[in-house]
CSV table of C-alpha atoms in Angstrom, one decimal:
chain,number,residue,atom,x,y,z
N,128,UNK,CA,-6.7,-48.9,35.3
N,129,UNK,CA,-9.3,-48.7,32.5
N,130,UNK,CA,-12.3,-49.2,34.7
N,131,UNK,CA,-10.6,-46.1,37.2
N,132,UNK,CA,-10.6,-43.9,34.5
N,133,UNK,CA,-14.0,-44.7,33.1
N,134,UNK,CA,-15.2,-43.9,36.5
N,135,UNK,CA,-13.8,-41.0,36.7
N,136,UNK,CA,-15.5,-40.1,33.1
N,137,UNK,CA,-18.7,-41.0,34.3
N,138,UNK,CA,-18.4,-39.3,37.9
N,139,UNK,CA,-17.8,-35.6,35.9
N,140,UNK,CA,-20.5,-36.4,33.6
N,141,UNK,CA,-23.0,-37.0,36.7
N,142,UNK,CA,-21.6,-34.4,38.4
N,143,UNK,CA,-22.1,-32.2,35.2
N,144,UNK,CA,-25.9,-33.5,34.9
N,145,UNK,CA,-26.6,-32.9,38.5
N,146,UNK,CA,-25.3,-29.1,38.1
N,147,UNK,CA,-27.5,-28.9,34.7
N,148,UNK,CA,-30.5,-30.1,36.6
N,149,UNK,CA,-30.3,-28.2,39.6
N,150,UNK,CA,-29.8,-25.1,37.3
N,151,UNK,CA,-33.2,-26.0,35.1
N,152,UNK,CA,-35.0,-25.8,38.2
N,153,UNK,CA,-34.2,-21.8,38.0
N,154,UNK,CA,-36.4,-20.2,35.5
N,155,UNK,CA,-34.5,-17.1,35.8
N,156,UNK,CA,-30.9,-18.3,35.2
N,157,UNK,CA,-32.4,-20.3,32.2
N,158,UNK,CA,-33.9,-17.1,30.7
N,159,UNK,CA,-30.1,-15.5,31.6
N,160,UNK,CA,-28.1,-18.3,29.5
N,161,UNK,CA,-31.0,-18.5,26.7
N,162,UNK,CA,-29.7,-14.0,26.5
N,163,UNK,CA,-26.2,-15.2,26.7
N,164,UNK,CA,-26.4,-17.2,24.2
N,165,UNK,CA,-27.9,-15.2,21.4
N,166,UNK,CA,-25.3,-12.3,22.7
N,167,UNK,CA,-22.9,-14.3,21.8
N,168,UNK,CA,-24.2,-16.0,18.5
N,169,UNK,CA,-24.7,-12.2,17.3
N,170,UNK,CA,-21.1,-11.1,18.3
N,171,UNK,CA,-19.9,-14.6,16.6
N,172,UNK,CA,-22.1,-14.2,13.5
N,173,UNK,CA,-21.3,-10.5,13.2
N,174,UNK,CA,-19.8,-10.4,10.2
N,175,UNK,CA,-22.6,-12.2,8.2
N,176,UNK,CA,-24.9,-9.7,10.0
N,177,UNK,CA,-23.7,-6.9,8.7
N,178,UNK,CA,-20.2,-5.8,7.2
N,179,UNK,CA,-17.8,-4.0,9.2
N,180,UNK,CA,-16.4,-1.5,6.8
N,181,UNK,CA,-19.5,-0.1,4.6
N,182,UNK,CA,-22.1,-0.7,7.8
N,183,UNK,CA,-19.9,0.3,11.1
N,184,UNK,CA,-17.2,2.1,9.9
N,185,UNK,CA,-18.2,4.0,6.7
N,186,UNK,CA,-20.0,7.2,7.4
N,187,UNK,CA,-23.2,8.6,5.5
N,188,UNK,CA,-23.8,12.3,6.7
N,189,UNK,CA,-27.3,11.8,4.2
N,190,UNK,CA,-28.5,9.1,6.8
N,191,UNK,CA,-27.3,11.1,10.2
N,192,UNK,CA,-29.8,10.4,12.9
N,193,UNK,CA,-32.6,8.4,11.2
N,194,UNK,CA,-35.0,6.8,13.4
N,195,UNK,CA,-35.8,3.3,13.5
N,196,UNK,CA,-37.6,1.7,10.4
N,197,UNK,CA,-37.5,-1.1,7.9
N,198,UNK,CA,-34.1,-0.3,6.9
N,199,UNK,CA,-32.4,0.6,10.0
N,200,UNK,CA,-34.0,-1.1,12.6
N,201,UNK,CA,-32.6,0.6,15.4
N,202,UNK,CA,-31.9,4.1,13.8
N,203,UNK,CA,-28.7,6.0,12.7
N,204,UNK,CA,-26.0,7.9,15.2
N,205,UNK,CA,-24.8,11.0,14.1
N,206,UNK,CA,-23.0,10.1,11.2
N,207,UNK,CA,-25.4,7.9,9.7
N,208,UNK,CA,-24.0,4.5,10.5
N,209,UNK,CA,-26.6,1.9,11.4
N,210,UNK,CA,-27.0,1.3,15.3
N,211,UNK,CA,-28.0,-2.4,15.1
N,212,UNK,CA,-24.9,-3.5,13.0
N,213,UNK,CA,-22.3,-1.2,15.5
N,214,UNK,CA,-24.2,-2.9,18.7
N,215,UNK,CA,-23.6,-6.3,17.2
N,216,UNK,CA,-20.1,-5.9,16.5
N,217,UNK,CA,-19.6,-3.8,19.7
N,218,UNK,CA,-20.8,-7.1,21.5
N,219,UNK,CA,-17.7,-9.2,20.1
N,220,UNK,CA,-15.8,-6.6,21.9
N,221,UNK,CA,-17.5,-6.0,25.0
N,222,UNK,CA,-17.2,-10.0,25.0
N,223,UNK,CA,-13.9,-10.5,24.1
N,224,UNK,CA,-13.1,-8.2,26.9
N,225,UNK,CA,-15.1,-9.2,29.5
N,226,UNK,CA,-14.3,-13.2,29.2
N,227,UNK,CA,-10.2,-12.9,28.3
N,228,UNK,CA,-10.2,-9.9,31.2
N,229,UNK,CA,-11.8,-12.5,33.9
N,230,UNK,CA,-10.0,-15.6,32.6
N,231,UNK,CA,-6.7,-13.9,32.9
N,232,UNK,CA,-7.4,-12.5,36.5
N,233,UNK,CA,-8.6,-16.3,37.3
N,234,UNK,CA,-5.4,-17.9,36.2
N,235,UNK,CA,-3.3,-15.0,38.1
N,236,UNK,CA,-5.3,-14.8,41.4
N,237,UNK,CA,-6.6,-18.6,40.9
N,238,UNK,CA,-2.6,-19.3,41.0
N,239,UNK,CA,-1.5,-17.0,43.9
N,240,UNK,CA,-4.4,-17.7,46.4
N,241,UNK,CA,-4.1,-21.7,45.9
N,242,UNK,CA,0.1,-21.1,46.8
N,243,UNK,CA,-0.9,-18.4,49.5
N,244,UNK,CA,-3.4,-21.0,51.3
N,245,UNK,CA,-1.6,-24.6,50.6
N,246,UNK,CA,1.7,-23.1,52.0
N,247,UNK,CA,0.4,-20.6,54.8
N,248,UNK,CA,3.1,-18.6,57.1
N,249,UNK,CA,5.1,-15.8,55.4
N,250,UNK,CA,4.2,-16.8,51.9
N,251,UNK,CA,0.8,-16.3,52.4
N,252,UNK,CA,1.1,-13.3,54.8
N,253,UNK,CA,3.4,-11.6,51.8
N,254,UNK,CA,0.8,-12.3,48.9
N,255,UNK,CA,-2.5,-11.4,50.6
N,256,UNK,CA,-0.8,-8.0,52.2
N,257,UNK,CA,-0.2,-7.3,48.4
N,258,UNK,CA,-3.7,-8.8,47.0
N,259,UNK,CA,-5.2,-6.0,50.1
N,260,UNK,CA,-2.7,-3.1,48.7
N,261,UNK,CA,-4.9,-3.5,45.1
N,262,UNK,CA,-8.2,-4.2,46.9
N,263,UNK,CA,-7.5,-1.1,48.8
N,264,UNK,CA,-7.6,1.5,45.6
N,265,UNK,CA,-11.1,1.0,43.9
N,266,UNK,CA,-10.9,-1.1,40.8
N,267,UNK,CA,-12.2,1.5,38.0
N,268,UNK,CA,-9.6,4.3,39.7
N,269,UNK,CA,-7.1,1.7,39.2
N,270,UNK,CA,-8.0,0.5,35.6
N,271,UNK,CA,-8.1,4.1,34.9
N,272,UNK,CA,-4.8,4.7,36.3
N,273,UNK,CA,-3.6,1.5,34.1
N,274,UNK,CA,-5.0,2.8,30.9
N,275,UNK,CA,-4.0,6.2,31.5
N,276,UNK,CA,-0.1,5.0,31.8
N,277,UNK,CA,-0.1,2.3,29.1
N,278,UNK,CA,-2.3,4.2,26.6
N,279,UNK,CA,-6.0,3.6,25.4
N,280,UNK,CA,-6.5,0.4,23.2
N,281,UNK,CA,-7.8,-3.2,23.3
N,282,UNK,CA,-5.0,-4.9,24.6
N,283,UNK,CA,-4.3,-2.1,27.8
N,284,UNK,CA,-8.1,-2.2,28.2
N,285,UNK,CA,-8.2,-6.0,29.1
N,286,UNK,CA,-4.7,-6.1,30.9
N,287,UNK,CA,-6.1,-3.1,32.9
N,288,UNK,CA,-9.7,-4.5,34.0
N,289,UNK,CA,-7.5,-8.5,34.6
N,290,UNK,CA,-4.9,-6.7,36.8
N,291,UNK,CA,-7.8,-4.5,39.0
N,292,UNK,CA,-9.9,-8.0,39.5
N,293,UNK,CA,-6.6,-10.6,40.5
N,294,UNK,CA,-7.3,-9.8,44.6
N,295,UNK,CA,-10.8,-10.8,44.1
N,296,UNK,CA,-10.1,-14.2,42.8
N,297,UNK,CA,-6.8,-14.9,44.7
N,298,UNK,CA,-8.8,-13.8,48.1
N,299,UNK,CA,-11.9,-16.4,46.9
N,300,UNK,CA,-9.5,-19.6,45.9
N,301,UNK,CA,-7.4,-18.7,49.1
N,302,UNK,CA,-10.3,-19.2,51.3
N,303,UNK,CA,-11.5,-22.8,49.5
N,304,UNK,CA,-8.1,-24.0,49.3
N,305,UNK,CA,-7.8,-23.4,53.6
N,306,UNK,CA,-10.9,-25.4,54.3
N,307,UNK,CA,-9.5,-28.3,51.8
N,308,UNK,CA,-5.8,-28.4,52.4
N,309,UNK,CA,-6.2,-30.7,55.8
N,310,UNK,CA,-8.6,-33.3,54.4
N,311,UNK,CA,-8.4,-36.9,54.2
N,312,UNK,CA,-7.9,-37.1,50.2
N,313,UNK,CA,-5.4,-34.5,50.3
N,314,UNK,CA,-3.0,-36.7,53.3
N,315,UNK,CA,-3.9,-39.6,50.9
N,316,UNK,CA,-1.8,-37.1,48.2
N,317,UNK,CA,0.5,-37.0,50.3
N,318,UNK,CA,0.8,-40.8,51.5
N,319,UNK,CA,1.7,-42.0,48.0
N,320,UNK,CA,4.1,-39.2,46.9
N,321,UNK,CA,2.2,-36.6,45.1
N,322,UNK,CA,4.5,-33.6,45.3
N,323,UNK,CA,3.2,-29.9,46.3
N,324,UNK,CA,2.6,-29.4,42.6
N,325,UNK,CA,0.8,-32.0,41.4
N,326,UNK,CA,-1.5,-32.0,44.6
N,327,UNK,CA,-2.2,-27.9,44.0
N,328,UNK,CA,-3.0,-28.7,39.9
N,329,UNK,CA,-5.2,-31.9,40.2
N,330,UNK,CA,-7.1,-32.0,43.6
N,331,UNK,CA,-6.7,-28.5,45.2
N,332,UNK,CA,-7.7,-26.3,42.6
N,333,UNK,CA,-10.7,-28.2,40.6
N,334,UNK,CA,-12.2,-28.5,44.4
N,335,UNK,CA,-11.8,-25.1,44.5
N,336,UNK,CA,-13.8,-24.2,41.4
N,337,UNK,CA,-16.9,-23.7,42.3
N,338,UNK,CA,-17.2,-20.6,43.9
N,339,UNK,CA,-14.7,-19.3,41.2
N,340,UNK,CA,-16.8,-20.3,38.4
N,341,UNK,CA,-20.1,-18.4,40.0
N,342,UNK,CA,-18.1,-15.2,40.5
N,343,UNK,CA,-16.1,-15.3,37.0
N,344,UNK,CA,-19.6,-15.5,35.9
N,345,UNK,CA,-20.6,-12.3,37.7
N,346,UNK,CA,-17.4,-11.2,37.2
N,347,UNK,CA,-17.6,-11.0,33.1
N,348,UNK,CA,-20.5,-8.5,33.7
N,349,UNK,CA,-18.7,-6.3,36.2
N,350,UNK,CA,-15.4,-6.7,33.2
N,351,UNK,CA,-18.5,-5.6,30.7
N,352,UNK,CA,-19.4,-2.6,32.9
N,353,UNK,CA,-16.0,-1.6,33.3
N,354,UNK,CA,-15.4,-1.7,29.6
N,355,UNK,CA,-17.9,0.1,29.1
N,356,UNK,CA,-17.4,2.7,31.7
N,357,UNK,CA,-13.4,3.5,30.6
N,358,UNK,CA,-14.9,3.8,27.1
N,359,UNK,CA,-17.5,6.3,28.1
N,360,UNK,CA,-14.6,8.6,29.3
N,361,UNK,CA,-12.3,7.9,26.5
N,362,UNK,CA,-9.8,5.6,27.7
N,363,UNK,CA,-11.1,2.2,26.2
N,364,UNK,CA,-12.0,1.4,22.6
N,365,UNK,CA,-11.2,4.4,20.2
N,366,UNK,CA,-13.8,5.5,17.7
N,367,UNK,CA,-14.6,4.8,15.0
N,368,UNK,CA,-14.4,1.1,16.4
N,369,UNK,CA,-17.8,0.1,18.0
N,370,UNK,CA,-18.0,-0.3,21.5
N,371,UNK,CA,-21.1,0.3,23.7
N,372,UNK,CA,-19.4,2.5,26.3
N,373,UNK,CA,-18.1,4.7,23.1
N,374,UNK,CA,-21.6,4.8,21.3
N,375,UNK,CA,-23.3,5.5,25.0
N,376,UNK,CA,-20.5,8.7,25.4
N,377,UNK,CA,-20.7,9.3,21.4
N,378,UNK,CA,-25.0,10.0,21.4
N,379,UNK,CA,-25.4,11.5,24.7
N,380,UNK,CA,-25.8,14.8,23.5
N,381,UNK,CA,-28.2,14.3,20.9
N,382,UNK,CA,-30.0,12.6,23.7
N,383,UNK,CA,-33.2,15.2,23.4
N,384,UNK,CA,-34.3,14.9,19.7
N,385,UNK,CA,-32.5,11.4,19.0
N,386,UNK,CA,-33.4,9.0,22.0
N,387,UNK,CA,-32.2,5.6,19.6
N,388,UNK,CA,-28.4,6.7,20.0
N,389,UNK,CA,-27.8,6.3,23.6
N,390,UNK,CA,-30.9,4.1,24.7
N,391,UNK,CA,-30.1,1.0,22.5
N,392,UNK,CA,-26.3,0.9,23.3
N,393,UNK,CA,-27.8,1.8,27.1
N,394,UNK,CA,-30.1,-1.6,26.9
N,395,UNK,CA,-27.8,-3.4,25.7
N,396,UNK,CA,-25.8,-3.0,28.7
N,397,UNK,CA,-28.2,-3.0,30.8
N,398,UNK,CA,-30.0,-7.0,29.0
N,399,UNK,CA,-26.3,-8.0,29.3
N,400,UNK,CA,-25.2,-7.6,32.9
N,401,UNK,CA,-28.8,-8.1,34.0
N,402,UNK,CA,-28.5,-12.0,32.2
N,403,UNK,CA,-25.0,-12.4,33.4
N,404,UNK,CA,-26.2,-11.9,36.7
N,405,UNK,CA,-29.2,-13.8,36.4
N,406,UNK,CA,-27.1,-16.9,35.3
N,407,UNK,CA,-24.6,-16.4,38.1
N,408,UNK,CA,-27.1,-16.4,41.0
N,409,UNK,CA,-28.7,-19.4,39.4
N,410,UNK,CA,-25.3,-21.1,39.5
N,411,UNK,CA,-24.6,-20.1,42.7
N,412,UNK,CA,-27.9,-21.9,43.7
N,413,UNK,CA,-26.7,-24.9,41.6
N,414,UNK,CA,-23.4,-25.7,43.4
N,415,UNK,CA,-24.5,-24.9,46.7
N,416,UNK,CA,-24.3,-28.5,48.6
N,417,UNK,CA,-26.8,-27.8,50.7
N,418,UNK,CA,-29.5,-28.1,47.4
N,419,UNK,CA,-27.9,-31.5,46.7
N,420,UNK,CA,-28.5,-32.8,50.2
């Protein structure tokens, strides 16, 4: 028993290492995760960085619209709070939102397209008819239409951009789980006794992962984007809490004489999707078989 489970430990652990070196082999998905990762060592540090109540919050009419110098690096907005310590903190949002968003429309659609495909016939005919009634509205109209009915804060803002990306990841697990369900291992499942359950949670869904995993990657950036975009028009983070979308809306019309408001927030953006992107074609590339072969 002890030598099965040490060979499962060491088959993850290859299968880890394999997926690490295929990914090294793509300079541009290393230079995506290397940007990830100091995102998200800035959002987690951000409170050493700079304090949230006398640097992002507190306003200094005296220091409205400052260009970039020694002492703010990226400039002031209009009411004199420093660009580089609201982009910071406005990452741990933009983050928080974009990974808990995707990781709650994986769980949701993960778990309704791995029923839908193991069980087939009506089941499946009822859940992807409603997966295709949500895919049929566009998602930003219907996390508008969330936020709009619910009201405009954090919580709404992530429960809106989950709910509009479920059919994207119950349609993708749905499709794996159909070309696994018939295999040999999964009739082995079935020889000894496994129930439905237990077959769906340990062999149907973690051979269904890969293809999630690339487009939860991709996925965080289009949650980051959305964020952004309902914040732009008002209905995501409120001011004065800093949020890219919000700063981006906030400077646009000083946009002539005061570039640093809305370009930085604007890059930002911008470095972000661009690395999540970067890092989910490079995964993509990773787990596709035919690179193993």
């Amino acid at each position: 028993m002890a030598t099965m489970k040490n060979e499962n430990v060491g088959k993850k652990r290859s299968q880890w290492a394999e997926l690490w070196k295929n990914l090294k082999r793509n300079k541009m998905a290393l230079l995506g995760l290397v940007i990830i990762v100091i995102i998200v060592l800035l959002a987690i540090f951000a409170d050493q960085i700079a304090n949230y109540d006398q640097v992002v919050i507190k306003q200094n009419l005296r220091m409205r619209l400052k260009p970039p110098s020694a002492q703010h690096w990226l400039g002031t907005d209009e009411f004199g709070r420093d660009i580089f310590a609201r982009l910071v903190h406005g990452a741990r949002v933009s983050l928080k939102v974009g990974i808990l968003a995707v990781g709650i429309a994986i769980a949701i659609g993960g778990f309704l397209g791995a029923v839908a495909g193991y069980y087939g016939g009506k089941l499946d005919n009822i859940i992807m008819r409603i997966m295709d009634i949500f895919l049929a509205v566009p998602s930003i109209l219907l996390a508008i239409a969330i936020v709009s009915a619910l009201g405009p804060n954090l919580l709404n803002l992530m429960i809106a951009v989950s709910i509009s990306s479920v059919p994207r990841y119950a349609r993708i697990v749905r499709a794996s789980v159909l070309s696994i369900r018939d295999q040999e291992f999964i009739e082995a499942a079935r020889a000894i006794g496994a129930n439905d359950a237990r077959i769906i949670c340990r062999h149907i869904i973690p051979n269904s992962l890969a293809p999630v995993i690339v487009q939860g990657t991709l996925g965080v950036a289009g949650a980051i984007l959305s964020t952004a975009g309902l914040s732009f028009i008002g209905l995501g983070i409120q001011p004065p809490a800093p949020e890219w979308g919000s700063m981006l809306s906030g400077g646009r019309q000083y946009l002539r004489y005061a570039w640093w408001v809305t370009t930085f927030p604007g890059v930002s953006i911008m470095i972000t999707i661009l690395s999540l992107n970067l890092l989910g074609d490079g995964l993509r590339d990773a787990l596709d078989p035919r690179l193993k072969q």
